Amino acid sequence: MNLYFDAQLAIGYKSNAQIARVLTEAWLSKNGYCPNCGCKPIIQFSNNLPVRDFYCSDCDEQFELKSKQAKSAGKSITDGAYSTMIERIQAEDNPNFFFLSYRKIDYSVQQLMLVPKHFLTADMIIRRKPLPETARRAGWVGCTMNIGMLPESGKILLVDNAQIIQPETVCQQWQQSLFLRQQKEERKGWLLGIMRCIEKLPEPFTLTQVYAFESQLKLQFPKNQHIKEKIRQQLQMLREQKMIEFIGRGQYQKIHNI
């Protein structure tokens, strides 16, 4: 994997946005791969397709690329039209997302993060205010992706701090969370919520420590009157999927750094 853009491709472009798009898409075309197929190269779609940039010809996984000049993706990503994004992430062929962070001074890749589509939920897409009447696209409504809501297992790093992560590690992390695709939206929301809570706990942790998040989970799931029962249910699911293990004396151990 080459961590530098081909700056020659930007010759003739004047818009910073166009330059960034051309360079980042060309770089991912040469260096990106599908973790579902054991690192098979991904292919770029034709231009102007909403929320879809690349795909894998073997397994049909789709990928959307978001890039910005920064050291890392951070907690939020400015995106396009709100309605289009909501429609796409709720579709059956919804895409996975690559978040590419780069340094402009030498066009070098600092971080490439993959967020599998099964980690994305509608509440992570934040509606922005409509553009004012004086704007060229008056009334247009954009959105922001709140990736700060993701558990760490939903942020698969291919490059971090300008260092390449071994593809075998990337593919293993991808496989560990695929069970989420079989979950309905409400169940998935609960699993992601519990995973985020567990990440904040030391190891080993206890059921009582997870119960301490009851009030926080109540705010997230206001219609549920049986929070502790749901906590136990999700912990059992995570045990079955080998994300955590029960080690006795009321204690649990994390597996694979969820």
Coordinates of C-alpha atoms in Angstrom, one line a residue:
M1 CA 0.0 0.0 0.0
N2 CA 1.4 3.4 -1.1
L3 CA 0.4 6.1 1.4
Y4 CA 0.9 9.0 -1.0
F5 CA -1.5 10.4 -3.5
D6 CA -0.5 10.8 -7.1
A7 CA -0.5 14.6 -7.2
Q8 CA -0.1 14.6 -11.0
L9 CA -3.8 13.7 -11.3
A10 CA -4.8 17.1 -9.9
I11 CA -3.2 19.0 -12.7
G12 CA -5.9 21.1 -14.5
Y13 CA -8.3 21.2 -11.6
K14 CA -8.8 24.5 -9.7
S15 CA -11.5 23.7 -7.1
N16 CA -10.1 22.3 -3.9
A17 CA -13.1 20.0 -3.6
Q18 CA -12.5 18.6 -7.1
I19 CA -8.8 18.1 -6.4
A20 CA -9.5 16.3 -3.2
R21 CA -12.2 14.1 -4.8
V22 CA -9.9 13.1 -7.8
L23 CA -6.9 12.3 -5.6
T24 CA -8.6 10.4 -2.9
E25 CA -10.8 8.3 -5.2
A26 CA -7.8 7.5 -7.3
W27 CA -5.8 6.5 -4.3
L28 CA -8.5 4.2 -2.9
S29 CA -9.0 2.6 -6.3
K30 CA -5.3 1.5 -6.2
N31 CA -5.0 0.8 -2.5
G32 CA -8.4 -0.1 -1.1
Y33 CA -9.6 -3.7 -0.7
C34 CA -12.7 -5.7 0.3
P35 CA -12.2 -7.2 3.8
N36 CA -15.2 -9.5 3.2
C37 CA -13.3 -11.3 0.4
G38 CA -9.9 -11.5 1.9
C39 CA -8.4 -8.3 0.5
K40 CA -9.8 -8.4 -3.0
P41 CA -9.4 -5.0 -4.8
I42 CA -12.5 -2.9 -5.0
I43 CA -13.8 -1.2 -8.2
Q44 CA -15.0 2.3 -8.7
F45 CA -18.6 2.9 -9.7
S46 CA -19.5 5.3 -12.5
N47 CA -19.7 9.0 -11.4
N48 CA -22.7 10.7 -9.8
L49 CA -24.2 7.7 -8.1
P50 CA -25.5 8.8 -4.7
V51 CA -23.8 7.3 -1.6
R52 CA -21.9 4.6 -3.5
D53 CA -18.4 5.0 -4.8
F54 CA -16.8 1.5 -4.9
Y55 CA -17.9 -2.2 -4.9
C56 CA -16.5 -5.6 -4.8
S57 CA -17.1 -7.7 -7.9
D58 CA -17.0 -11.0 -5.9
C59 CA -19.4 -10.3 -3.0
D60 CA -21.2 -7.1 -4.2
E61 CA -20.3 -5.2 -1.0
Q62 CA -20.6 -1.5 -1.6
F63 CA -18.4 1.2 -0.2
E64 CA -18.7 5.0 0.1
L65 CA -15.6 7.2 0.5
K66 CA -15.5 10.3 2.7
S67 CA -12.3 12.2 3.1
K68 CA -11.0 15.2 4.8
Q69 CA -7.7 17.0 5.6
A70 CA -7.0 15.9 9.1
K71 CA -5.0 13.4 11.2
S72 CA -8.0 11.3 11.9
A73 CA -11.8 11.0 11.1
G74 CA -12.7 12.5 14.5
K75 CA -16.3 12.3 15.8
S76 CA -18.3 13.8 13.0
I77 CA -18.3 13.9 9.2
T78 CA -20.1 16.5 7.1
D79 CA -22.1 14.8 4.5
G80 CA -24.5 15.4 1.6
A81 CA -28.3 15.5 1.5
Y82 CA -30.1 14.2 4.6
S83 CA -32.9 12.4 2.9
T84 CA -30.6 10.6 0.4
M85 CA -28.3 9.4 3.3
I86 CA -31.2 8.1 5.4
E87 CA -32.6 6.3 2.4
R88 CA -29.3 4.7 1.5
I89 CA -28.3 3.5 4.9
Q90 CA -31.7 1.9 5.4
A91 CA -31.7 0.2 2.0
E92 CA -31.0 -3.5 1.5
D93 CA -27.8 -2.7 -0.4
N94 CA -26.6 0.0 2.0
P95 CA -22.9 0.8 1.8
N96 CA -20.0 0.4 4.1
F97 CA -18.0 3.6 4.7
F98 CA -14.3 4.4 4.2
F99 CA -13.2 7.5 6.1
L100 CA -9.9 8.8 4.7
S101 CA -7.8 11.4 6.5
Y102 CA -4.8 13.0 4.8
R103 CA -2.2 15.6 5.2
K104 CA -2.3 18.2 2.4
I105 CA 1.3 19.5 2.6
D106 CA 2.6 16.2 1.1
Y107 CA -0.7 14.5 0.2
S108 CA 0.0 11.6 2.5
V109 CA -2.6 9.3 4.1
Q110 CA -2.8 9.6 7.8
Q111 CA -5.7 7.3 8.6
L112 CA -8.1 5.0 6.6
M113 CA -11.0 3.8 8.7
L114 CA -13.7 1.4 7.6
V115 CA -17.1 1.5 9.2
P116 CA -19.1 -1.7 8.3
K117 CA -22.7 -0.9 7.3
H118 CA -24.2 -3.0 10.1
F119 CA -22.9 -0.5 12.6
L120 CA -24.8 2.4 11.1
T121 CA -28.2 3.5 12.4
A122 CA -30.5 6.3 11.4
D123 CA -29.9 8.2 14.7
M124 CA -26.2 8.6 13.7
I125 CA -27.3 10.8 10.8
I126 CA -27.9 14.3 12.1
R127 CA -30.1 16.7 10.1
R128 CA -28.7 20.1 9.5
K129 CA -30.6 23.4 9.1
P130 CA -32.0 24.1 5.6
L131 CA -29.9 26.5 3.5
P132 CA -31.3 30.1 3.7
E133 CA -33.4 31.6 0.9
T134 CA -30.4 33.7 -0.2
A135 CA -28.3 30.5 -1.0
R136 CA -28.0 29.1 -4.5
R137 CA -29.6 25.8 -3.3
A138 CA -32.2 27.5 -1.0
G139 CA -34.0 25.0 1.3
W140 CA -31.5 22.2 0.7
V141 CA -31.0 20.0 3.8
G142 CA -27.6 18.4 4.5
C143 CA -26.5 16.1 7.2
T144 CA -23.6 15.2 9.5
M145 CA -22.6 11.6 10.4
N146 CA -22.0 11.3 14.2
I147 CA -19.4 8.5 14.1
G148 CA -18.6 9.3 17.7
M149 CA -21.6 7.1 18.6
L150 CA -19.9 4.0 17.2
P151 CA -18.3 1.4 19.4
E152 CA -14.6 0.9 18.8
S153 CA -15.2 -2.4 17.1
G154 CA -17.2 -0.5 14.4
K155 CA -14.0 1.5 13.5
I156 CA -11.8 -0.8 11.6
L157 CA -8.4 0.8 10.8
L158 CA -6.5 0.0 7.6
V159 CA -4.1 2.8 8.2
D160 CA -3.5 4.6 11.5
N161 CA -1.0 7.4 12.3
A162 CA 0.4 6.9 8.8
Q163 CA 1.1 3.2 9.6
I164 CA -0.4 0.3 7.6
I165 CA -2.4 -2.3 9.5
Q166 CA -1.9 -5.8 8.3
P167 CA -4.8 -6.9 6.0
E168 CA -5.2 -10.1 8.0
T169 CA -6.0 -8.1 11.1
V170 CA -8.5 -6.0 9.2
C171 CA -10.3 -9.0 7.7
Q172 CA -10.5 -10.7 11.2
Q173 CA -12.0 -7.6 12.7
W174 CA -14.5 -7.5 9.9
Q175 CA -15.6 -11.1 10.5
Q176 CA -16.1 -10.6 14.2
S177 CA -19.1 -8.3 13.9
L178 CA -21.0 -9.7 10.9
F179 CA -23.6 -11.2 13.3
L180 CA -25.0 -7.7 13.6
R181 CA -26.3 -7.9 10.0
Q182 CA -28.9 -10.5 11.1
Q183 CA -30.3 -8.2 13.9
K184 CA -33.4 -6.1 13.5
E185 CA -32.9 -2.4 14.0
E186 CA -34.1 -2.3 17.6
R187 CA -32.0 -5.3 18.7
K188 CA -29.0 -3.8 16.8
G189 CA -29.4 -0.5 18.6
W190 CA -29.4 -2.3 22.0
L191 CA -26.3 -4.3 21.1
L192 CA -24.4 -1.3 20.0
G193 CA -25.5 0.6 23.1
I194 CA -24.3 -2.2 25.4
M195 CA -21.0 -2.5 23.5
R196 CA -20.4 1.2 24.0
C197 CA -21.0 0.8 27.7
I198 CA -18.7 -2.1 28.0
E199 CA -15.9 -0.2 26.3
K200 CA -15.9 2.3 29.2
L201 CA -15.4 -0.4 31.8
P202 CA -12.2 -1.9 33.1
E203 CA -11.4 -5.6 32.8
P204 CA -12.8 -7.8 34.1
F205 CA -16.2 -6.2 34.6
T206 CA -19.4 -7.2 36.5
L207 CA -23.1 -7.2 35.7
T208 CA -23.5 -4.6 38.5
Q209 CA -21.1 -2.3 36.6
V210 CA -23.1 -2.6 33.5
Y211 CA -26.3 -1.8 35.4
A212 CA -24.7 1.5 36.3
F213 CA -25.5 2.6 32.8
E214 CA -29.3 2.1 33.3
S215 CA -30.2 5.8 33.4
Q216 CA -28.1 6.4 30.3
L217 CA -29.8 3.6 28.4
K218 CA -33.2 4.7 29.6
L219 CA -32.6 8.0 27.8
Q220 CA -31.6 6.2 24.7
F221 CA -34.5 3.8 24.8
P222 CA -37.3 5.7 26.6
K223 CA -40.1 3.3 25.6
N224 CA -38.4 0.4 27.4
Q225 CA -39.4 -0.2 31.0
H226 CA -37.2 -3.2 31.6
I227 CA -33.7 -1.9 31.1
K228 CA -31.9 -4.4 33.4
E229 CA -33.6 -7.4 31.6
K230 CA -32.5 -6.0 28.2
I231 CA -28.9 -5.5 29.5
R232 CA -28.8 -9.2 30.5
Q233 CA -30.3 -10.2 27.2
Q234 CA -27.6 -8.3 25.2
L235 CA -24.8 -9.6 27.4
Q236 CA -26.0 -13.2 26.6
M237 CA -26.0 -12.4 22.9
L238 CA -22.5 -11.0 23.1
R239 CA -21.4 -14.1 24.9
E240 CA -22.9 -16.3 22.2
Q241 CA -21.1 -14.3 19.6
K242 CA -17.8 -14.6 21.5
M243 CA -17.5 -10.9 22.0
I244 CA -17.3 -11.3 25.8
E245 CA -16.9 -14.4 28.1
F246 CA -18.1 -15.2 31.6
I247 CA -15.1 -16.0 33.8
G248 CA -17.0 -16.8 37.0
R249 CA -17.8 -15.0 40.3
G250 CA -20.1 -12.6 38.4
Q251 CA -17.3 -11.3 36.2
Y252 CA -17.0 -10.9 32.4
Q253 CA -14.0 -10.5 30.2
K254 CA -13.9 -8.7 26.9
I255 CA -12.7 -10.5 23.8
H256 CA -11.2 -8.9 20.7
N257 CA -11.3 -5.5 22.2
I258 CA -14.9 -4.6 21.6

